[in-house]
Coordinates of C-alpha atoms in Angstrom, one line a residue:
X28 CA 0.0 0.0 0.0
X29 CA 1.4 3.4 -1.1
X30 CA 0.9 6.1 1.5
X31 CA 0.1 9.7 0.4
X32 CA 1.9 11.3 3.3
X33 CA 5.3 11.2 4.9
X34 CA 5.4 8.3 7.4
X35 CA 7.4 5.1 7.5
X36 CA 5.7 1.7 7.4
X37 CA 6.8 1.0 11.0
X38 CA 5.4 4.4 12.1
X39 CA 2.2 3.7 10.2
X40 CA 1.7 0.5 12.2
X41 CA 2.0 2.3 15.5
X42 CA -0.5 5.0 14.5
X43 CA -2.9 2.4 13.1
X44 CA -2.7 0.4 16.3
X45 CA -3.6 3.5 18.5
X46 CA -6.4 4.7 16.2
X47 CA -8.0 1.3 15.8
X48 CA -7.9 0.7 19.5
X49 CA -9.9 3.9 20.3
X50 CA -12.2 4.8 17.4
X51 CA -15.4 3.1 16.2
X52 CA -16.1 2.0 12.7
X53 CA -18.1 5.1 11.9
X54 CA -15.0 7.3 12.2
X55 CA -12.6 8.5 9.6
X56 CA -9.0 9.9 10.1
X57 CA -7.5 12.5 7.9
X58 CA -3.8 13.6 7.7
X59 CA -3.1 17.3 7.0
X60 CA -0.3 19.7 7.3
X61 CA 3.4 19.4 6.3
X62 CA 3.4 15.6 6.1
X63 CA 0.8 15.7 3.3
X64 CA 2.9 18.2 1.4
X65 CA 5.8 15.7 1.3
X66 CA 8.1 18.4 2.7
X67 CA 8.2 17.2 6.3
X68 CA 11.4 17.2 8.3
X69 CA 12.2 14.0 10.3
X70 CA 10.8 15.5 13.5
X71 CA 7.9 17.4 12.0
X72 CA 4.5 16.9 13.7
X73 CA 2.0 14.5 12.3
X74 CA -1.4 16.3 12.2
X75 CA -4.5 14.2 12.4
X76 CA -8.1 15.2 12.1
X77 CA -10.7 12.8 13.4
X78 CA -14.2 12.8 11.9
X79 CA -17.0 10.8 13.4
X80 CA -20.8 11.0 13.5
X81 CA -21.2 13.6 16.1
X82 CA -18.6 15.1 18.4
X83 CA -16.0 12.8 19.8
X84 CA -16.0 12.5 23.6
X85 CA -13.2 14.6 25.1
X86 CA -11.9 11.6 27.1
X87 CA -11.4 9.6 23.9
X88 CA -9.4 12.4 22.4
X89 CA -7.4 12.6 25.6
X90 CA -6.8 8.9 25.6
X91 CA -5.6 9.0 22.0
X92 CA -3.2 11.9 22.7
X93 CA -1.8 10.1 25.7
X94 CA -1.3 6.9 23.7
X95 CA 0.7 8.9 21.1
X96 CA 2.7 10.6 23.8
X97 CA 3.7 7.2 25.3
X98 CA 4.4 5.6 21.9
X99 CA 7.8 5.2 20.3
X100 CA 7.1 7.6 17.5
X101 CA 10.1 10.0 17.0
X102 CA 7.8 13.1 16.6
X103 CA 4.7 14.7 18.1
X104 CA 1.2 13.8 16.9
X105 CA -1.4 16.5 17.1
X106 CA -5.0 15.2 17.2
X107 CA -8.3 17.2 16.8
X108 CA -11.9 16.6 16.2
X109 CA -12.7 18.1 12.8
X110 CA -16.3 18.7 13.8
X111 CA -15.2 20.7 16.9
X112 CA -12.9 23.3 15.2
X113 CA -13.9 26.6 13.8
X114 CA -15.4 26.5 10.2
X115 CA -12.5 28.5 8.6
X116 CA -10.0 26.0 10.0
X117 CA -12.1 23.0 8.9
X118 CA -12.1 24.5 5.4
X119 CA -8.3 24.7 5.4
X120 CA -8.0 21.1 6.5
X121 CA -10.5 19.9 3.9
X122 CA -8.5 21.6 1.1
X123 CA -5.3 19.5 1.8
X124 CA -6.5 16.5 3.8
X125 CA -5.5 12.9 2.9
X126 CA -7.2 9.8 4.2
X127 CA -5.4 7.7 6.8
X128 CA -6.4 4.1 5.9
X129 CA -7.0 1.8 8.8
X130 CA -9.5 -0.8 10.0
X131 CA -11.2 -0.3 13.3
X132 CA -10.8 -3.3 15.5
X133 CA -14.1 -5.1 16.1
X134 CA -15.4 -4.8 19.7
X135 CA -17.1 -8.2 19.6
X136 CA -15.5 -11.6 18.9
X137 CA -16.3 -13.5 15.7
X138 CA -17.3 -16.6 17.8
X139 CA -19.4 -16.1 20.9
X140 CA -21.7 -18.0 23.3
X141 CA -25.4 -17.3 22.4
X142 CA -26.4 -15.9 25.8
X143 CA -24.0 -12.9 25.6
X144 CA -24.1 -9.7 23.5
X145 CA -22.8 -6.2 23.7
X146 CA -19.4 -4.8 22.9
X147 CA -16.3 -5.7 24.8
X148 CA -14.7 -2.9 26.7
X149 CA -11.1 -1.7 26.0
X150 CA -9.0 -1.1 29.1
X151 CA -5.4 -0.5 30.0
X152 CA -3.8 -3.2 32.0
X153 CA -3.1 -0.6 34.7
X154 CA -6.9 -0.2 35.2
X155 CA -7.6 -3.9 35.7
X156 CA -4.8 -5.4 37.8
X157 CA -1.6 -4.7 39.7
X158 CA 1.8 -5.9 38.6
X159 CA 4.0 -7.3 41.4
X160 CA 7.8 -7.6 41.3
X161 CA 9.6 -10.7 42.2
X162 CA 12.3 -10.7 44.9
X163 CA 15.4 -12.5 46.0
X164 CA 14.6 -15.7 48.0
X165 CA 18.1 -16.6 49.2
X166 CA 17.4 -15.3 52.8
X167 CA 14.5 -17.7 53.1
X168 CA 14.6 -21.3 54.5
X169 CA 13.7 -24.4 52.7
X170 CA 10.0 -25.2 52.6
X171 CA 7.2 -26.3 50.4
X172 CA 6.4 -22.9 48.6
X173 CA 7.6 -23.1 45.0
X174 CA 9.9 -20.4 43.6
X175 CA 9.5 -19.5 39.9
X176 CA 11.7 -17.7 37.4
X177 CA 11.4 -17.1 33.7
X178 CA 12.6 -20.7 33.2
X179 CA 10.0 -22.2 35.5
X180 CA 10.3 -23.8 38.9
X181 CA 13.6 -23.2 40.7
X182 CA 13.3 -24.4 44.3
X183 CA 11.0 -24.3 47.4
X184 CA 11.0 -22.0 50.4
X185 CA 9.1 -21.3 53.6
X186 CA 7.4 -18.0 52.6
X187 CA 5.3 -16.6 49.7
X188 CA 4.8 -13.4 47.8
X189 CA 1.3 -14.2 46.8
X190 CA -1.5 -16.8 47.5
X191 CA -4.0 -17.2 44.7
X192 CA -4.3 -17.3 40.9
X193 CA -1.9 -15.2 39.0
X194 CA -0.6 -14.8 35.5
X195 CA 3.2 -14.3 35.5
X196 CA 5.3 -12.7 32.7
X197 CA 9.0 -12.3 32.4
X198 CA 10.7 -9.0 33.2
X199 CA 14.0 -10.0 31.8
X200 CA 15.2 -12.8 29.6
X201 CA 12.2 -14.9 28.4
X202 CA 9.5 -12.2 28.1
X203 CA 7.0 -14.0 25.8
X204 CA 6.0 -17.1 27.9
X205 CA 3.3 -16.2 30.3
X206 CA 2.3 -18.8 32.9
X207 CA -0.7 -19.3 35.1
X208 CA 0.0 -20.2 38.7
X209 CA -2.4 -21.0 41.5
X210 CA -1.7 -21.2 45.2
X211 CA 1.1 -19.9 47.3
X212 CA 4.3 -19.0 45.4
X213 CA 7.4 -16.8 45.2
X214 CA 8.9 -15.2 42.1
X215 CA 12.4 -14.0 41.5
X216 CA 13.1 -10.5 40.2
X217 CA 13.1 -11.6 36.6
X218 CA 9.5 -12.6 36.7
X219 CA 6.5 -10.3 37.3
X220 CA 3.3 -11.6 38.8
X221 CA -0.2 -10.1 38.7
X222 CA -2.7 -9.6 41.5
X223 CA -5.6 -7.3 42.8
X224 CA -7.7 -8.0 39.7
X225 CA -10.7 -5.6 39.0
X226 CA -13.6 -7.3 37.2
X227 CA -11.1 -9.7 35.7
X228 CA -10.5 -13.5 36.1
X229 CA -6.9 -14.7 35.9
X230 CA -8.0 -17.7 33.9
X231 CA -9.3 -15.3 31.3
X232 CA -6.3 -13.1 31.4
X233 CA -4.0 -16.0 30.7
X234 CA -5.1 -16.6 27.1
X235 CA -5.1 -12.8 26.6
X236 CA -1.5 -12.6 27.7
X237 CA -0.6 -15.5 25.4
X238 CA -2.1 -13.5 22.4
X239 CA 0.1 -10.5 23.0
X240 CA 3.3 -10.1 20.9
X241 CA 5.5 -9.4 23.9
X242 CA 8.7 -9.1 21.9
X243 CA 7.2 -6.0 20.3
X244 CA 7.4 -4.3 23.7
X245 CA 11.0 -5.3 24.3
X246 CA 12.9 -2.3 25.7
X247 CA 16.5 -3.6 25.5
X248 CA 19.0 -4.1 22.7
X249 CA 20.6 -7.0 24.5
X250 CA 18.8 -9.3 26.9
X251 CA 15.0 -8.9 26.2
X252 CA 13.4 -6.8 28.9
X253 CA 10.0 -5.4 29.9
X254 CA 9.0 -2.7 32.4
X255 CA 5.9 -2.3 34.6
X256 CA 5.0 0.9 32.9
X257 CA 5.2 -0.6 29.4
X258 CA 3.0 -3.5 30.4
X259 CA 0.5 -1.3 32.2
X260 CA 0.0 0.8 29.0
X261 CA -1.1 -2.2 26.9
X262 CA -4.8 -2.3 26.2
X263 CA -7.0 -5.4 26.4
X264 CA -10.6 -6.0 25.3
X265 CA -12.7 -7.5 28.1
X266 CA -16.3 -8.8 28.3
X267 CA -18.3 -9.0 31.5
X268 CA -17.1 -11.4 34.2
X269 CA -19.9 -14.0 33.5
X270 CA -18.7 -14.2 29.9
X271 CA -15.1 -14.4 31.0
X272 CA -16.0 -17.3 33.2
X273 CA -17.8 -19.1 30.4
X274 CA -14.9 -18.7 28.0
X275 CA -12.3 -19.6 30.6
X276 CA -14.3 -22.8 31.6
X277 CA -14.6 -23.8 28.0
X278 CA -10.9 -23.4 27.3
X279 CA -10.0 -25.2 30.5
X280 CA -12.1 -28.2 29.3
X281 CA -10.2 -28.1 26.0
X282 CA -6.9 -27.9 27.8
X283 CA -7.9 -30.9 30.0
X284 CA -8.6 -32.9 26.9
X285 CA -5.2 -31.9 25.4
X286 CA -3.5 -32.9 28.6
X287 CA -5.3 -36.3 28.7
X288 CA -4.4 -37.0 25.1
X289 CA -0.8 -36.0 25.7
X290 CA -0.6 -38.2 28.7
X291 CA -2.1 -41.1 26.8
X292 CA 0.4 -40.5 24.0
X293 CA 3.3 -40.6 26.5
X294 CA 1.9 -43.8 28.2
X295 CA 1.7 -45.6 24.8
X296 CA 5.2 -44.5 23.9
X297 CA 6.5 -45.8 27.3
X298 CA 4.6 -49.0 27.0
X299 CA 6.0 -49.7 23.5
X300 CA 9.5 -48.9 24.7
X301 CA 9.2 -51.3 27.6
X302 CA 7.6 -54.1 25.7
X303 CA 10.2 -53.8 22.9
X304 CA 13.0 -54.3 25.4
X305 CA 11.3 -57.4 26.8
X306 CA 10.6 -58.8 23.4
X307 CA 14.1 -58.3 21.9
X308 CA 15.8 -59.5 25.1
X309 CA 13.4 -62.5 24.8
X310 CA 12.2 -61.9 28.3
X311 CA 8.7 -62.5 26.9
X312 CA 8.0 -64.8 23.9
X313 CA 5.1 -65.3 21.6
X314 CA 3.6 -68.7 21.0
X315 CA 2.4 -70.4 17.9
X316 CA -1.4 -70.7 17.2
X317 CA -1.4 -74.2 18.6
X318 CA 0.2 -72.9 21.8
X319 CA 3.6 -74.5 21.1
X320 CA 6.9 -72.7 21.5
X321 CA 8.7 -71.1 18.6
X322 CA 12.3 -72.1 17.8
X323 CA 15.2 -70.3 19.3
X324 CA 16.3 -66.9 17.9
X325 CA 19.4 -66.9 15.6
X326 CA 22.0 -64.3 15.2
X327 CA 22.6 -62.9 11.7
X328 CA 24.4 -59.9 10.1
X329 CA 22.0 -57.3 8.6
X330 CA 24.0 -57.6 5.3
X331 CA 22.8 -61.3 5.2
X332 CA 19.2 -60.3 5.7
X333 CA 18.9 -57.6 3.0
X334 CA 20.7 -55.7 0.3
X335 CA 22.2 -52.4 1.4
X336 CA 22.9 -49.7 -1.2
X337 CA 22.9 -45.9 -1.3
X338 CA 21.2 -43.2 -3.3
X339 CA 23.2 -41.4 -6.0
X340 CA 21.8 -37.8 -6.0
X341 CA 22.7 -34.5 -4.4
X342 CA 20.4 -33.2 -1.8
X343 CA 19.4 -30.3 -4.0
X344 CA 18.0 -32.6 -6.7
X345 CA 14.5 -32.2 -5.4
X346 CA 11.7 -30.8 -7.6
X347 CA 8.8 -29.1 -5.9
X348 CA 6.1 -30.7 -8.1
X349 CA 7.9 -34.0 -8.8
X350 CA 6.0 -37.2 -9.3
X351 CA 8.1 -39.5 -7.0
X352 CA 9.3 -39.4 -3.4
X353 CA 12.9 -38.2 -2.9
X354 CA 14.5 -39.2 0.4
X355 CA 17.3 -37.2 1.9
X356 CA 18.6 -37.3 5.5
X357 CA 15.6 -35.3 6.7
X358 CA 12.6 -36.8 8.5
X359 CA 10.2 -35.6 5.8
X360 CA 10.5 -36.7 2.1
X361 CA 10.6 -34.4 -0.9
X362 CA 9.7 -34.8 -4.6
X363 CA 11.6 -35.5 -7.8
X364 CA 10.8 -36.2 -11.4
X365 CA 12.6 -39.6 -11.8
X366 CA 13.1 -42.7 -9.7
X367 CA 16.0 -45.1 -9.1
X368 CA 14.2 -47.6 -6.9
X369 CA 10.9 -49.5 -7.2
X370 CA 10.9 -51.8 -4.2
X371 CA 9.7 -52.4 -0.6
X372 CA 12.5 -50.7 1.4
X373 CA 13.8 -49.2 4.6
X374 CA 15.5 -45.8 3.9
X375 CA 18.1 -44.8 6.5
X376 CA 19.4 -41.3 7.0
X377 CA 23.2 -41.6 6.9
X378 CA 24.3 -38.3 8.5
X379 CA 23.2 -35.0 9.9
X380 CA 20.8 -34.2 12.8
X381 CA 18.6 -37.2 11.9
X382 CA 21.3 -39.8 11.4
X383 CA 19.8 -43.3 11.8
X384 CA 16.2 -42.1 11.2
X385 CA 14.3 -44.8 9.2
X386 CA 11.5 -44.5 6.7
X387 CA 9.6 -47.5 5.4
X388 CA 8.2 -47.1 1.9
X389 CA 7.0 -49.5 -0.9
X390 CA 7.0 -48.1 -4.4
X391 CA 9.0 -45.9 -6.8
X392 CA 11.4 -43.4 -5.2
X393 CA 14.8 -41.8 -5.3
X394 CA 17.5 -41.1 -2.7
X395 CA 20.3 -38.8 -1.7
X396 CA 23.8 -40.2 -1.9
X397 CA 24.2 -40.2 2.0
X398 CA 21.0 -42.2 2.4
X399 CA 21.0 -45.9 2.7
X400 CA 18.4 -48.1 1.0
X401 CA 17.7 -51.6 2.4
X402 CA 15.6 -53.9 0.3
X403 CA 15.3 -57.5 -0.9
X404 CA 14.7 -58.8 2.6
X405 CA 14.8 -62.5 3.5
X406 CA 13.0 -61.8 6.7
X407 CA 10.0 -59.6 7.8
X408 CA 10.9 -56.0 6.8
X409 CA 8.6 -54.6 9.5
X410 CA 10.2 -56.7 12.2
X411 CA 13.7 -55.7 11.1
X412 CA 12.6 -52.0 11.2
X413 CA 11.6 -52.4 14.8
X414 CA 15.0 -54.1 15.6
X415 CA 16.8 -51.2 13.9
X416 CA 14.6 -48.6 15.7
X417 CA 15.7 -50.2 19.0
X418 CA 19.5 -50.8 18.3
X419 CA 20.8 -48.8 15.4
X420 CA 21.2 -45.5 17.2
X421 CA 23.1 -47.2 20.0
X422 CA 25.5 -48.7 17.4
X423 CA 26.0 -45.3 15.7
X424 CA 26.9 -43.7 19.0
X425 CA 29.2 -46.5 19.9
X426 CA 31.1 -46.2 16.6
X427 CA 31.4 -42.4 16.8
X428 CA 34.9 -41.1 17.3
X429 CA 35.5 -38.6 20.0
X430 CA 34.5 -35.1 18.9
X431 CA 33.2 -36.3 15.5
X432 CA 29.6 -35.8 14.2
X433 CA 27.8 -39.2 14.1
X434 CA 27.4 -40.8 10.7
X435 CA 26.9 -44.1 9.1
X436 CA 29.3 -46.0 6.8
X437 CA 28.3 -49.1 4.9
X438 CA 29.7 -51.5 7.5
X439 CA 27.6 -49.8 10.2
X440 CA 24.7 -51.5 8.6
X441 CA 26.0 -54.6 6.8
X442 CA 28.1 -55.8 9.8
X443 CA 25.4 -55.1 12.4
X444 CA 24.4 -58.3 14.2
X445 CA 20.7 -58.8 14.9
X446 CA 18.8 -61.7 16.6
X447 CA 16.0 -63.1 14.5
X448 CA 13.2 -65.5 15.5
X449 CA 11.3 -67.7 13.1
X450 CA 9.3 -66.1 10.4
X451 CA 6.0 -66.8 12.1
X452 CA 7.2 -65.2 15.4
X453 CA 8.5 -62.3 13.4
X454 CA 5.1 -61.7 11.9
X455 CA 3.4 -61.9 15.3
X456 CA 5.8 -59.5 16.9
X457 CA 5.6 -57.1 13.9
X458 CA 1.8 -57.1 14.0
X459 CA 1.7 -56.6 17.8
X460 CA 4.1 -53.6 17.7
X461 CA 2.4 -52.2 14.6
X462 CA -0.9 -52.2 16.5
X463 CA 0.7 -50.1 19.2
X464 CA 2.0 -47.7 16.6
X465 CA -1.5 -47.5 15.0
X466 CA -3.1 -46.6 18.4
X467 CA -0.3 -44.0 19.0
X468 CA -0.9 -42.5 15.6
X469 CA -4.7 -42.2 16.3
X470 CA -4.0 -40.5 19.6
X471 CA -1.4 -38.2 18.0
X472 CA -3.9 -37.2 15.4
X473 CA -6.5 -36.5 18.0
X474 CA -4.0 -34.4 20.0
X475 CA -3.0 -32.4 16.9
X476 CA -6.6 -31.8 16.0
X477 CA -7.3 -30.6 19.6
X478 CA -4.4 -28.2 19.5
X479 CA -5.6 -26.8 16.2
X480 CA -9.1 -26.5 17.6
X481 CA -7.8 -24.5 20.6
X482 CA -5.7 -22.3 18.3
X483 CA -8.8 -21.5 16.2
X484 CA -10.7 -20.8 19.4
X485 CA -8.0 -18.3 20.6
X486 CA -8.3 -16.5 17.3
X487 CA -12.1 -16.5 17.2
X488 CA -13.3 -16.1 20.8
X489 CA -11.3 -12.9 21.6
X490 CA -11.3 -9.3 20.4

């Protein structure tokens, strides 16, 4: 968007934010004076004429002026109500005025519970709560009161700064990770806490704080920092307390579901890890369908179980709209126009951050030159993948020379010794572990969907 007055894009955003926070959608803003003539000096005033239906309340004009005075603009902003000035001055403004384009922020959320209506009220943080400063705790004795810093829990002491619900935000260091705390606690001097709330629920404040771009308010060129005065000037849109309670309760229910799914995902992962250790150490054994025992496991080299080759291409050979999969050493695959393999294979990352990561794919594909392709298996390919998932990384770490980045050579794979049961037991084990993977994938999908649902709610249920 090309502006018809002298102002930088960064300055435009500041002015737009202030105006949209205070004016209604039936108002128009005009720029007049030297900045319209394109002859403004760097520190020339920005002259704004506000035009609404009827006179603008004096307290709104005063709030806008105060916001500009407290902003980071490098010049003064003069604001007036065009309908409140003398006719001759209005005529002068009208002759040279240029529209300041901006969208007024809606005062109602796009998504709302049916029993609520009316506009949300815009308030400064200083009008709705008090910001408390953390303190040193080293003079205190050990106890059961948690001490928090910007990195989270630090220790426990025998005294507290606050008892109740509070939203905390970093003063220095990590300034963009608000946390909700409930109960007795102590914070160190790098972490602000909030208290003495006025018509505001901390559980509702927490998602509001998470929506704020805190880094925008950073006041330091080195370690990120916030001050009380800066936080207090930030404006938030608030509904009535009953609506706050309804929104907070709903989001809490969503958070509980996310927590339950995350816990279930972790339990499945731990269960699989534990059962794999017992299966591969032969602590537990499967039986045949007739309840007879399977034969003993036999040790083989991986090179005797499958063919091991590598890809031939550079990593940059990928094509965005290619027809076939192209495997590099990344966890995701890319696309390419031609294929070198048409097989059922395990594709192993040979170096980099994901060294030892294993894909399983059946079909036509191509591969990077540092990616190993394992195919032509004499044994169950899924069972072998589970074996490699369990033991390959340990082998890679064991072979790593001191100070060197881990990587795979051909012998890492071909000479790797693995224990194999009979083909029927391999199938039973592979099917059992695959069923756990399937359940984990379902839970992971539910978890991802729930997180996306919450993200959409945070965008739609707030102003």
